[in-house]
Amino acid sequence: MGSRLERTERLLNLVFCLMAAQRPVPRSTIRANVAGYDPDGSTEAFERMFERDKEELRGMGVPIDTVLDVNGDVAGYRILPSRYRLVDVDLTLEERSAVAL
């Protein structure tokens, strides 16, 4: 159960990081700053974990963009809040009352 919780927490941390950033987030920043990735572990292990995490999130509908620099190299990753947010919920008075119960 612990590893499942760790993975879920790491995925959420990755989503929070990519949504909060004003600029594309490079892999090195993700590795060093997102809880759940071991900054002292092997590069290969991080790469495999990060690729699996991106694919899992994309499979759940999270629109992770890969941003390229002028040379066509990966500059970083981002999630545009305008593409991934909850829609406003407009409830009637009766519906709000039911939710409050």
PDB file of C-alpha atoms in Angstrom:
ATOM      1  CA  MET A   1       0.000   0.000   0.000  1.00  0.00           C
ATOM      2  CA  GLY A   2       2.873   2.365   0.760  1.00  0.00           C
ATOM      3  CA  SER A   3       4.318   2.335  -2.757  1.00  0.00           C
ATOM      4  CA  ARG A   4       0.877   3.066  -4.252  1.00  0.00           C
ATOM      5  CA  LEU A   5       0.490   6.051  -1.939  1.00  0.00           C
ATOM      6  CA  GLU A   6       4.007   7.242  -2.767  1.00  0.00           C
ATOM      7  CA  ARG A   7       3.277   7.030  -6.499  1.00  0.00           C
ATOM      8  CA  THR A   8      -0.039   8.850  -6.144  1.00  0.00           C
ATOM      9  CA  GLU A   9       1.601  11.557  -4.073  1.00  0.00           C
ATOM     10  CA  ARG A  10       4.460  11.892  -6.576  1.00  0.00           C
ATOM     11  CA  LEU A  11       1.978  12.217  -9.464  1.00  0.00           C
ATOM     12  CA  LEU A  12       0.056  14.917  -7.612  1.00  0.00           C
ATOM     13  CA  ASN A  13       3.275  16.739  -6.763  1.00  0.00           C
ATOM     14  CA  LEU A  14       4.262  16.635 -10.436  1.00  0.00           C
ATOM     15  CA  VAL A  15       0.893  18.048 -11.502  1.00  0.00           C
ATOM     16  CA  PHE A  16       1.134  20.833  -8.902  1.00  0.00           C
ATOM     17  CA  CYS A  17       4.660  21.691 -10.002  1.00  0.00           C
ATOM     18  CA  LEU A  18       3.806  21.847 -13.702  1.00  0.00           C
ATOM     19  CA  MET A  19       0.608  23.836 -13.164  1.00  0.00           C
ATOM     20  CA  ALA A  20       2.213  26.384 -10.841  1.00  0.00           C
ATOM     21  CA  ALA A  21       5.197  27.162 -13.054  1.00  0.00           C
ATOM     22  CA  GLN A  22       5.242  30.289 -15.164  1.00  0.00           C
ATOM     23  CA  ARG A  23       7.751  28.716 -17.576  1.00  0.00           C
ATOM     24  CA  PRO A  24       8.386  25.196 -18.814  1.00  0.00           C
ATOM     25  CA  VAL A  25      10.000  23.136 -16.050  1.00  0.00           C
ATOM     26  CA  PRO A  26      13.207  21.306 -17.051  1.00  0.00           C
ATOM     27  CA  ARG A  27      13.726  17.671 -16.053  1.00  0.00           C
ATOM     28  CA  SER A  28      16.600  18.660 -13.762  1.00  0.00           C
ATOM     29  CA  THR A  29      14.300  20.965 -11.787  1.00  0.00           C
ATOM     30  CA  ILE A  30      11.612  18.289 -11.563  1.00  0.00           C
ATOM     31  CA  ARG A  31      14.141  15.738 -10.340  1.00  0.00           C
ATOM     32  CA  ALA A  32      15.576  18.101  -7.719  1.00  0.00           C
ATOM     33  CA  ASN A  33      12.352  19.663  -6.453  1.00  0.00           C
ATOM     34  CA  VAL A  34       9.351  17.373  -6.888  1.00  0.00           C
ATOM     35  CA  ALA A  35       8.825  15.216  -3.818  1.00  0.00           C
ATOM     36  CA  GLY A  36       8.883  11.566  -4.742  1.00  0.00           C
ATOM     37  CA  TYR A  37      11.796  11.746  -7.166  1.00  0.00           C
ATOM     38  CA  ASP A  38      15.159  10.858  -5.660  1.00  0.00           C
ATOM     39  CA  PRO A  39      17.620  13.625  -6.590  1.00  0.00           C
ATOM     40  CA  ASP A  40      20.490  11.368  -5.496  1.00  0.00           C
ATOM     41  CA  GLY A  41      19.326   8.259  -7.364  1.00  0.00           C
ATOM     42  CA  SER A  42      20.529   7.150 -10.773  1.00  0.00           C
ATOM     43  CA  THR A  43      19.671   9.194 -13.834  1.00  0.00           C
ATOM     44  CA  GLU A  44      18.327   6.087 -15.560  1.00  0.00           C
ATOM     45  CA  ALA A  45      15.930   5.327 -12.700  1.00  0.00           C
ATOM     46  CA  PHE A  46      14.657   8.912 -12.698  1.00  0.00           C
ATOM     47  CA  GLU A  47      14.176   8.883 -16.486  1.00  0.00           C
ATOM     48  CA  ARG A  48      12.161   5.633 -16.386  1.00  0.00           C
ATOM     49  CA  MET A  49      10.015   6.845 -13.484  1.00  0.00           C
ATOM     50  CA  PHE A  50       9.410  10.260 -15.031  1.00  0.00           C
ATOM     51  CA  GLU A  51       8.449   8.766 -18.416  1.00  0.00           C
ATOM     52  CA  ARG A  52       6.016   6.345 -16.722  1.00  0.00           C
ATOM     53  CA  ASP A  53       4.529   9.190 -14.676  1.00  0.00           C
ATOM     54  CA  LYS A  54       4.021  11.419 -17.725  1.00  0.00           C
ATOM     55  CA  GLU A  55       2.332   8.608 -19.642  1.00  0.00           C
ATOM     56  CA  GLU A  56       0.106   7.707 -16.702  1.00  0.00           C
ATOM     57  CA  LEU A  57      -0.987  11.318 -16.219  1.00  0.00           C
ATOM     58  CA  ARG A  58      -1.605  11.782 -19.936  1.00  0.00           C
ATOM     59  CA  GLY A  59      -3.635   8.573 -19.898  1.00  0.00           C
ATOM     60  CA  MET A  60      -5.809  10.127 -17.182  1.00  0.00           C
ATOM     61  CA  GLY A  61      -6.396  13.201 -19.354  1.00  0.00           C
ATOM     62  CA  VAL A  62      -3.812  15.544 -17.843  1.00  0.00           C
ATOM     63  CA  PRO A  63      -2.528  17.680 -20.738  1.00  0.00           C
ATOM     64  CA  ILE A  64       1.231  17.727 -20.126  1.00  0.00           C
ATOM     65  CA  ASP A  65       2.919  19.773 -22.840  1.00  0.00           C
ATOM     66  CA  THR A  66       6.486  19.115 -23.918  1.00  0.00           C
ATOM     67  CA  VAL A  67       8.035  22.482 -24.776  1.00  0.00           C
ATOM     68  CA  LEU A  68      10.903  22.600 -27.261  1.00  0.00           C
ATOM     69  CA  ASP A  69      13.577  25.279 -27.490  1.00  0.00           C
ATOM     70  CA  VAL A  70      14.673  26.980 -30.727  1.00  0.00           C
ATOM     71  CA  ASN A  71      17.000  24.059 -31.513  1.00  0.00           C
ATOM     72  CA  GLY A  72      14.234  21.486 -31.153  1.00  0.00           C
ATOM     73  CA  ASP A  73      15.541  20.178 -27.829  1.00  0.00           C
ATOM     74  CA  VAL A  74      13.207  19.670 -24.874  1.00  0.00           C
ATOM     75  CA  ALA A  75      13.229  22.837 -22.785  1.00  0.00           C
ATOM     76  CA  GLY A  76      10.774  21.526 -20.223  1.00  0.00           C
ATOM     77  CA  TYR A  77       7.223  20.547 -19.416  1.00  0.00           C
ATOM     78  CA  ARG A  78       4.108  22.396 -18.391  1.00  0.00           C
ATOM     79  CA  ILE A  79       0.396  22.055 -17.773  1.00  0.00           C
ATOM     80  CA  LEU A  80      -1.551  25.103 -18.845  1.00  0.00           C
ATOM     81  CA  PRO A  81      -4.214  25.814 -16.211  1.00  0.00           C
ATOM     82  CA  SER A  82      -6.538  27.003 -18.973  1.00  0.00           C
ATOM     83  CA  ARG A  83      -6.496  23.457 -20.399  1.00  0.00           C
ATOM     84  CA  TYR A  84      -6.752  21.599 -17.100  1.00  0.00           C
ATOM     85  CA  ARG A  85      -9.160  22.990 -14.589  1.00  0.00           C
ATOM     86  CA  LEU A  86     -12.542  22.207 -13.185  1.00  0.00           C
ATOM     87  CA  VAL A  87     -15.469  23.969 -14.746  1.00  0.00           C
ATOM     88  CA  ASP A  88     -17.542  26.252 -12.557  1.00  0.00           C
ATOM     89  CA  VAL A  89     -20.453  24.443 -10.973  1.00  0.00           C
ATOM     90  CA  ASP A  90     -23.684  26.377 -10.808  1.00  0.00           C
ATOM     91  CA  LEU A  91     -26.077  24.767  -8.349  1.00  0.00           C
ATOM     92  CA  THR A  92     -29.631  25.712  -7.611  1.00  0.00           C
ATOM     93  CA  LEU A  93     -30.630  26.517  -4.037  1.00  0.00           C
ATOM     94  CA  GLU A  94     -32.159  23.052  -3.675  1.00  0.00           C
ATOM     95  CA  GLU A  95     -28.987  21.378  -5.003  1.00  0.00           C
ATOM     96  CA  ARG A  96     -26.792  23.386  -2.622  1.00  0.00           C
ATOM     97  CA  SER A  97     -29.038  22.350   0.254  1.00  0.00           C
ATOM     98  CA  ALA A  98     -28.737  18.696  -0.733  1.00  0.00           C
ATOM     99  CA  VAL A  99     -24.951  18.954  -0.906  1.00  0.00           C
ATOM    100  CA  ALA A 100     -24.857  20.620   2.501  1.00  0.00           C
ATOM    101  CA  LEU A 101     -26.693  17.649   4.017  1.00  0.00           C
TER     102      LEU A 101
END
